[in-house]
mmCIF file of C-alpha atoms in Angstrom:
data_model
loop_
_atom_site.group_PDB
_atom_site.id
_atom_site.type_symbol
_atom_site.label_atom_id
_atom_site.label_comp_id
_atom_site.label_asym_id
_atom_site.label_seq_id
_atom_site.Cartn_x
_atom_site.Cartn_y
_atom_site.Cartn_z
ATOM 1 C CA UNK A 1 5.217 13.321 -18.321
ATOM 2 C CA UNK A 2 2.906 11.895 -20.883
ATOM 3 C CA UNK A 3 0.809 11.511 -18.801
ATOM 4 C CA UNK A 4 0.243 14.913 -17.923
ATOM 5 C CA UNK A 5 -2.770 16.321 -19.675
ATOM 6 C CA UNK A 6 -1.073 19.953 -19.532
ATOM 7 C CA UNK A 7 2.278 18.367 -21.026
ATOM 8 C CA UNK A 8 0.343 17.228 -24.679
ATOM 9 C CA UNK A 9 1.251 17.992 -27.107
ATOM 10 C CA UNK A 10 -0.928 19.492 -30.133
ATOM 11 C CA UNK A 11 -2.843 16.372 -32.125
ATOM 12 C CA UNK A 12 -1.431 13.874 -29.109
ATOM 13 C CA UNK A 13 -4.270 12.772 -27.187
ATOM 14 C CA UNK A 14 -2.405 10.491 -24.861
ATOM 15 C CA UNK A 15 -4.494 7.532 -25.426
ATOM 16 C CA UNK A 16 -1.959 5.222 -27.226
ATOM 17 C CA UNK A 17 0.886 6.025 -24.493
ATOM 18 C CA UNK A 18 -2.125 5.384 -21.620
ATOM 19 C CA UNK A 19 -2.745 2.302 -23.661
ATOM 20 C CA UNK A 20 1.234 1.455 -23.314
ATOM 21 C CA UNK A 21 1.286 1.857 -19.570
ATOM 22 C CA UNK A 22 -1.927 0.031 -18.891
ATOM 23 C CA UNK A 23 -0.261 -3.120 -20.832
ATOM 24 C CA UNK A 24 2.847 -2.916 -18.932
ATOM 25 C CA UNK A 25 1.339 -2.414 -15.605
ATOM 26 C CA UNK A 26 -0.554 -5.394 -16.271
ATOM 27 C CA UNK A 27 2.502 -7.651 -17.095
ATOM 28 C CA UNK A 28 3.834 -10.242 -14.951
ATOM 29 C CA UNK A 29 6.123 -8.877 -12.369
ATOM 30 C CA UNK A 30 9.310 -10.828 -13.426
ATOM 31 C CA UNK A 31 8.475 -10.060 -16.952
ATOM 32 C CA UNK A 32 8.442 -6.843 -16.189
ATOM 33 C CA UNK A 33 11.340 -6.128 -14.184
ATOM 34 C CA UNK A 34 13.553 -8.153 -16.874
ATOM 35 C CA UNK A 35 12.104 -5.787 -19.621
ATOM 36 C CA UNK A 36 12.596 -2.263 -18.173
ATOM 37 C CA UNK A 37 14.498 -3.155 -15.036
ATOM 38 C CA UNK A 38 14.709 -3.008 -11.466
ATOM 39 C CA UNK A 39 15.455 1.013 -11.165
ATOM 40 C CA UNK A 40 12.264 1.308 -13.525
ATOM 41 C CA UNK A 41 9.461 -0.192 -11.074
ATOM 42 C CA UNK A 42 9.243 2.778 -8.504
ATOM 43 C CA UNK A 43 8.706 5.391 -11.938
ATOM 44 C CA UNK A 44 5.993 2.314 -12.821
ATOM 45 C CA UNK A 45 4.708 2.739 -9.038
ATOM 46 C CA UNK A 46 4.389 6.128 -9.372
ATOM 47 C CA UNK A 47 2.422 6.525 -12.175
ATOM 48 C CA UNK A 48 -0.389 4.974 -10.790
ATOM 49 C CA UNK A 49 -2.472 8.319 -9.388
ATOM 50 C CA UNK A 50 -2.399 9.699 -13.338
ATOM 51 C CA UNK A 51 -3.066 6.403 -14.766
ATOM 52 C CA UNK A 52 -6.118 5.817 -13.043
ATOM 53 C CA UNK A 53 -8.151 8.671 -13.660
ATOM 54 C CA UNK A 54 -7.574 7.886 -17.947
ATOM 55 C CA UNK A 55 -8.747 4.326 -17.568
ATOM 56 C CA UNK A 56 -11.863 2.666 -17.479
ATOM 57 C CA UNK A 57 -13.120 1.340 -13.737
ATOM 58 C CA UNK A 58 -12.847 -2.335 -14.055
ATOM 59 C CA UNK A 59 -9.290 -1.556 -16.037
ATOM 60 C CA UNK A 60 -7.957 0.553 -12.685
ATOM 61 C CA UNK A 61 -8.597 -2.438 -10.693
ATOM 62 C CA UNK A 62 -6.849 -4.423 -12.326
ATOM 63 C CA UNK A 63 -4.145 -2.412 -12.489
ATOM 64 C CA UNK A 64 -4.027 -0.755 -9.430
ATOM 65 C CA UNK A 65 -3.459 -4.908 -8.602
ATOM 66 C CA UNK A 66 -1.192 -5.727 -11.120
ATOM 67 C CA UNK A 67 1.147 -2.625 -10.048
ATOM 68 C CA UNK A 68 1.043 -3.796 -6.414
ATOM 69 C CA UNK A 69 2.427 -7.203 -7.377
ATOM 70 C CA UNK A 70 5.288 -5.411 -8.952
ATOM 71 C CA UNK A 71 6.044 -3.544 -5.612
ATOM 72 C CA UNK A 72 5.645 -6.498 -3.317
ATOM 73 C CA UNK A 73 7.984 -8.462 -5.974
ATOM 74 C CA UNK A 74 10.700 -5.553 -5.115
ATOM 75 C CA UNK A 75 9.545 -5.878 -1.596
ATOM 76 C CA UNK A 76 10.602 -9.596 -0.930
ATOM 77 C CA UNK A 77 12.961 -9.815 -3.637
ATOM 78 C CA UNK A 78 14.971 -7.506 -3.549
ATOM 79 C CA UNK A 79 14.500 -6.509 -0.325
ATOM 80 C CA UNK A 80 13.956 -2.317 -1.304
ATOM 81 C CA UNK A 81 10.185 -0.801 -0.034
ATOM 82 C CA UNK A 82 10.911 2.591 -2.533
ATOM 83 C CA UNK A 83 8.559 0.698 -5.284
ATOM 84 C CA UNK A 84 6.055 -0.061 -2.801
ATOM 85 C CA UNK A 85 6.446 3.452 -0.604
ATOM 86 C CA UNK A 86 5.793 5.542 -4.141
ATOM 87 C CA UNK A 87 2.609 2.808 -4.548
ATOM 88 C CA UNK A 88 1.418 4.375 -1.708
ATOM 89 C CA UNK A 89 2.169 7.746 -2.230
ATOM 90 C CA UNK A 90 0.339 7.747 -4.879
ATOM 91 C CA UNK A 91 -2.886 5.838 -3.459
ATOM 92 C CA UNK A 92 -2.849 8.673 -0.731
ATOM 93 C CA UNK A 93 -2.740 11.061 -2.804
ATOM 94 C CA UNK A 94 -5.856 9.672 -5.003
ATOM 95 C CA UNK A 95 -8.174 9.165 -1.788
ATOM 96 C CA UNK A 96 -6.845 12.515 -0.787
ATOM 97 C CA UNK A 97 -8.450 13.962 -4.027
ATOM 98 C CA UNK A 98 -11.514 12.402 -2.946
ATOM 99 C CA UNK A 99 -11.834 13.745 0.004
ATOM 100 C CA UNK A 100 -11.573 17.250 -1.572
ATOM 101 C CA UNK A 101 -14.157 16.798 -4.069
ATOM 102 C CA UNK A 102 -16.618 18.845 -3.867
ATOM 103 C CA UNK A 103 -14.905 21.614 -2.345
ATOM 104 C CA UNK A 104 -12.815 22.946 -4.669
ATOM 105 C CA UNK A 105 -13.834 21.898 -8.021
ATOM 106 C CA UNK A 106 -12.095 19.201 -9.628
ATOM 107 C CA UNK A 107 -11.812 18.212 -13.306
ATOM 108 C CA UNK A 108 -10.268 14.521 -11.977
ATOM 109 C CA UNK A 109 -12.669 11.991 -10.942
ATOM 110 C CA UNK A 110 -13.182 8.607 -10.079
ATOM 111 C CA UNK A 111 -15.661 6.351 -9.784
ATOM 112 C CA UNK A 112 -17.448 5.038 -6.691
ATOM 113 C CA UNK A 113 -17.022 1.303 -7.161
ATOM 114 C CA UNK A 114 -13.382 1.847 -8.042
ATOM 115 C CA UNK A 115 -12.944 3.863 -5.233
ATOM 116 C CA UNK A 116 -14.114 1.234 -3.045
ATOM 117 C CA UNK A 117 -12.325 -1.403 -4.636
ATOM 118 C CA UNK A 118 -8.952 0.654 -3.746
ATOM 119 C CA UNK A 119 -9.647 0.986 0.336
ATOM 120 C CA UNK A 120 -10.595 -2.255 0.825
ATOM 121 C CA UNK A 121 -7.861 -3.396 -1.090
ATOM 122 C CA UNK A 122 -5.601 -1.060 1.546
ATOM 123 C CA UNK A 123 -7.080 -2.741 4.590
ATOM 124 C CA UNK A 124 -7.157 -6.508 3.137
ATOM 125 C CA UNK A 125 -4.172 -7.311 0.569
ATOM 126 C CA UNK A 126 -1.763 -4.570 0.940
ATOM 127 C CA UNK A 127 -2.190 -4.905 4.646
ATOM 128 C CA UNK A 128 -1.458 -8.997 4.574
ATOM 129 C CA UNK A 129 1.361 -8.315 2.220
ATOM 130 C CA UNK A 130 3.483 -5.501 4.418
ATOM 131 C CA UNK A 131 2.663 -8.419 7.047
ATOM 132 C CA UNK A 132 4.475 -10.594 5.444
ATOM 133 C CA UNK A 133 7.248 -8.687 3.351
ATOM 134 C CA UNK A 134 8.003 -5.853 5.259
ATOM 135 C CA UNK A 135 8.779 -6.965 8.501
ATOM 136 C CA UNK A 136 11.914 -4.333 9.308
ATOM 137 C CA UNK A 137 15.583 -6.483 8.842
ATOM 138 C CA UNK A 138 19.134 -5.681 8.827
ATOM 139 C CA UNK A 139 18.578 -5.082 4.998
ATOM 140 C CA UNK A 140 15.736 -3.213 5.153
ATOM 141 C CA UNK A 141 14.274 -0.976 7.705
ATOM 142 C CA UNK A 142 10.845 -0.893 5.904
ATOM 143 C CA UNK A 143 10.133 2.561 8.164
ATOM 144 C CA UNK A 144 8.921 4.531 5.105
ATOM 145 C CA UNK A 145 6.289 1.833 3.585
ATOM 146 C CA UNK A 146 4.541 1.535 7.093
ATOM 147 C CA UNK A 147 4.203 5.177 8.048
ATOM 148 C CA UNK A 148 3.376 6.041 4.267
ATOM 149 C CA UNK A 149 0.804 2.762 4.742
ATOM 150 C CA UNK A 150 -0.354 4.596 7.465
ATOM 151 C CA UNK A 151 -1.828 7.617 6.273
ATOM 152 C CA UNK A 152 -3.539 5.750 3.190
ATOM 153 C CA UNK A 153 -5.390 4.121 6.376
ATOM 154 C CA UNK A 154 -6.357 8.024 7.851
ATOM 155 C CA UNK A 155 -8.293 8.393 4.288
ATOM 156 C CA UNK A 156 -10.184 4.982 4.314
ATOM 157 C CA UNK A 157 -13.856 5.003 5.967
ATOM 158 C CA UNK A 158 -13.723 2.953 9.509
ATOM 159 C CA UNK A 159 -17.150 1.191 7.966
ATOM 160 C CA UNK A 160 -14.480 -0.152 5.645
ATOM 161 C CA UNK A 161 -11.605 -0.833 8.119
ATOM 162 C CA UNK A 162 -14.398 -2.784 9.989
ATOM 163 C CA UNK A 163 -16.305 -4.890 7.773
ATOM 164 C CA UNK A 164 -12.797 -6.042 6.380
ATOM 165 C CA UNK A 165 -10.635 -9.011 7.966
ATOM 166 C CA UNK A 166 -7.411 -7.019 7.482
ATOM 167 C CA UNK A 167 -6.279 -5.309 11.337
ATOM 168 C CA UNK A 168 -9.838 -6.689 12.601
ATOM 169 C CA UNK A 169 -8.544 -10.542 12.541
ATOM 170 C CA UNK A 170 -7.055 -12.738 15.102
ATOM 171 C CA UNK A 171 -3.417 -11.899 15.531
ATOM 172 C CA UNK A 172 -0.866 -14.088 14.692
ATOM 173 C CA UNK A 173 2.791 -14.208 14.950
ATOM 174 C CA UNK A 174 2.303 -13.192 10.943
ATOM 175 C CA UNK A 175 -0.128 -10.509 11.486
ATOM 176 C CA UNK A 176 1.579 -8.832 15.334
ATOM 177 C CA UNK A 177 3.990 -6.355 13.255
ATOM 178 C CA UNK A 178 1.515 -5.150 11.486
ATOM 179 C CA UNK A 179 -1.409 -4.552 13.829
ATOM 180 C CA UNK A 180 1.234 -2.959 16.157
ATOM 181 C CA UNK A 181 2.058 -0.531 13.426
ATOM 182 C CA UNK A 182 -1.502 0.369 12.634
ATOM 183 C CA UNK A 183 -2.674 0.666 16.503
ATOM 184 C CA UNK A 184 -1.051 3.805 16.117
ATOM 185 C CA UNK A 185 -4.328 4.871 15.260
ATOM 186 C CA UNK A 186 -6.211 2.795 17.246
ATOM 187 C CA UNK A 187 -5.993 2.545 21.153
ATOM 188 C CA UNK A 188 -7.759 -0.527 21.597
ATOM 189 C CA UNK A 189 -5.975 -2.101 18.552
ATOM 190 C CA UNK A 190 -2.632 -1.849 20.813
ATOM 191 C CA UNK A 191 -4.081 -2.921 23.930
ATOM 192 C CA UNK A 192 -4.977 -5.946 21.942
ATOM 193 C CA UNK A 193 -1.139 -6.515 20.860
ATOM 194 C CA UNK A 194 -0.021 -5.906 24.149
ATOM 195 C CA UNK A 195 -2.402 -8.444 25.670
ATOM 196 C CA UNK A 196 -1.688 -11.387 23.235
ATOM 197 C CA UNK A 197 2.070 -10.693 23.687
ATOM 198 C CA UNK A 198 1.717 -11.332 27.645
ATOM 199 C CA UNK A 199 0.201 -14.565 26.943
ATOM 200 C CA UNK A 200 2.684 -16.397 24.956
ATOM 201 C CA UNK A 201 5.015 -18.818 26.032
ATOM 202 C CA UNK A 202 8.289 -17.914 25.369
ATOM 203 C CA UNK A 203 9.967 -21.357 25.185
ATOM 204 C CA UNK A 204 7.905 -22.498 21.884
ATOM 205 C CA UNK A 205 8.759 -19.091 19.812
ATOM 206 C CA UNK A 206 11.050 -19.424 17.323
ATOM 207 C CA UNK A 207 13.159 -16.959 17.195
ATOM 208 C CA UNK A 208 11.931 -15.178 13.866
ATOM 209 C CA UNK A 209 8.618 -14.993 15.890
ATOM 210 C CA UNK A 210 10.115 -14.021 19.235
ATOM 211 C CA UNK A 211 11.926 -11.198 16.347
ATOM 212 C CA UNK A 212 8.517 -9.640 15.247
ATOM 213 C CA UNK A 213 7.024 -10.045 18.941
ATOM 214 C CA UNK A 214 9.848 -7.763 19.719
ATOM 215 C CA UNK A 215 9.741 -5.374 17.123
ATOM 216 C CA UNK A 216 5.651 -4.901 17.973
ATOM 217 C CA UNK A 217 6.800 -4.232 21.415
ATOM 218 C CA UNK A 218 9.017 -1.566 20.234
ATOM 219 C CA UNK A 219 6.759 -0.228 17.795
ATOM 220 C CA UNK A 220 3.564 0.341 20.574
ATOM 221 C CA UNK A 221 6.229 1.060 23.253
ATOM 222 C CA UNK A 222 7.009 4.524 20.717
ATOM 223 C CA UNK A 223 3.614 4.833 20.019
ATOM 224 C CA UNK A 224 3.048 4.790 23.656
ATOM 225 C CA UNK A 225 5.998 7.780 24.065
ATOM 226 C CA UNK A 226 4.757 9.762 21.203
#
């Protein structure tokens, strides 16, 4: 709540507690977790859309990084996508505020580069990281982080989506979960899946691979429905 310019108190300009947050966002993510602990890193994750507005641009970068870390670190550790889910909630809800500038006025802004720096980071890193760590299991169903992933992507220029590697590469049996996710919004991104699918050779799949070939099938088979 400190963070909350209406929740000041009188003589507290916020600026030492901002100060506080920036340095712990910044820490390693298993120095972290062993200082405020594991039920602490989603509040962390969620701080970020206050945070960023109060900090220099080059500072919101690296933090914006630095908190991501944390989440993936919950992600593959200990197998839980809340941390990672609130992440996003809150980058939506900072390229949301974007989007409505300069309709209603807005006393929250953020820079240009900084704003760039955060969709591209959507479409490259975060992208290759939910590849790799949130890949639904028995422990995890990983339903919330994708479909919350998914409307950060609705809010991020297709100039962007395009020029980065991100959905745009080669798949891969690393990368088919989640391009099949994200052709959700993108016809010719499933049709893509669906052909690369039909041209493997089931007898040299492993079957962690043959797992996420499955699951993609599933996931543009509902898209398909829907």
């Amino acid at each position: 709540s400190q963070l909350e310019p209406t929740r000041r108190r009188i003589g507290f300009d916020g600026r030492g507690f901002v100060d506080l947050c920036t340095r712990l966002a910044k820490m390693p993510s298993n120095e972290l977790i062993a200082l405020v602990g594991p039920n602490a890193t989603p509040i962390m994750a969620t701080s970020l859309p206050k945070l960023i507005y109060q900090i220099p641009t080059g500072t919101g970068e690296d933090v914006a990084k630095s908190l991501w870390a944390i989440c993936r670190a919950d992600l593959s550790i200990s197998l839980s996508s809340q941390s990672a889910t609130e992440f996003l909630v809150g980058l939506k809800s900072i390229l949301i505020s974007v989007d409505r500038e300069g309709k209603p006025p807005s006393k929250r802004t953020i820079s240009p580069a900084l704003l760039r720096t955060l969709q591209k980071f959507i479409v490259t890193k975060i992208f290759s990281d939910l590849c790799s760590d949130a890949v639904p299991s028995g422990q995890n169903t990983t339903e919330n982080v994708w479909t919350t992933y998914l409307q950060c992507l609705e809010h991020v220029p297709s100039a962007t989506i395009a020029e980065a590697d991100g959905q745009n590469c080669d798949i891969t049996h690393a990368t088919v979960f989640g391009i099949a996710i994200c052709a959700a919004l993108s016809a010719k991104s499933a049709r893509k899946v669906e052909s690369w699918i039909a041209l493997q050779k089931m007898e040299d799949i492993s079957m962690a691979n043959l797992r996420s070939m499955l699951l993609s099938t599933l996931a543009i088979a509902t898209q398909a429905r829907n």
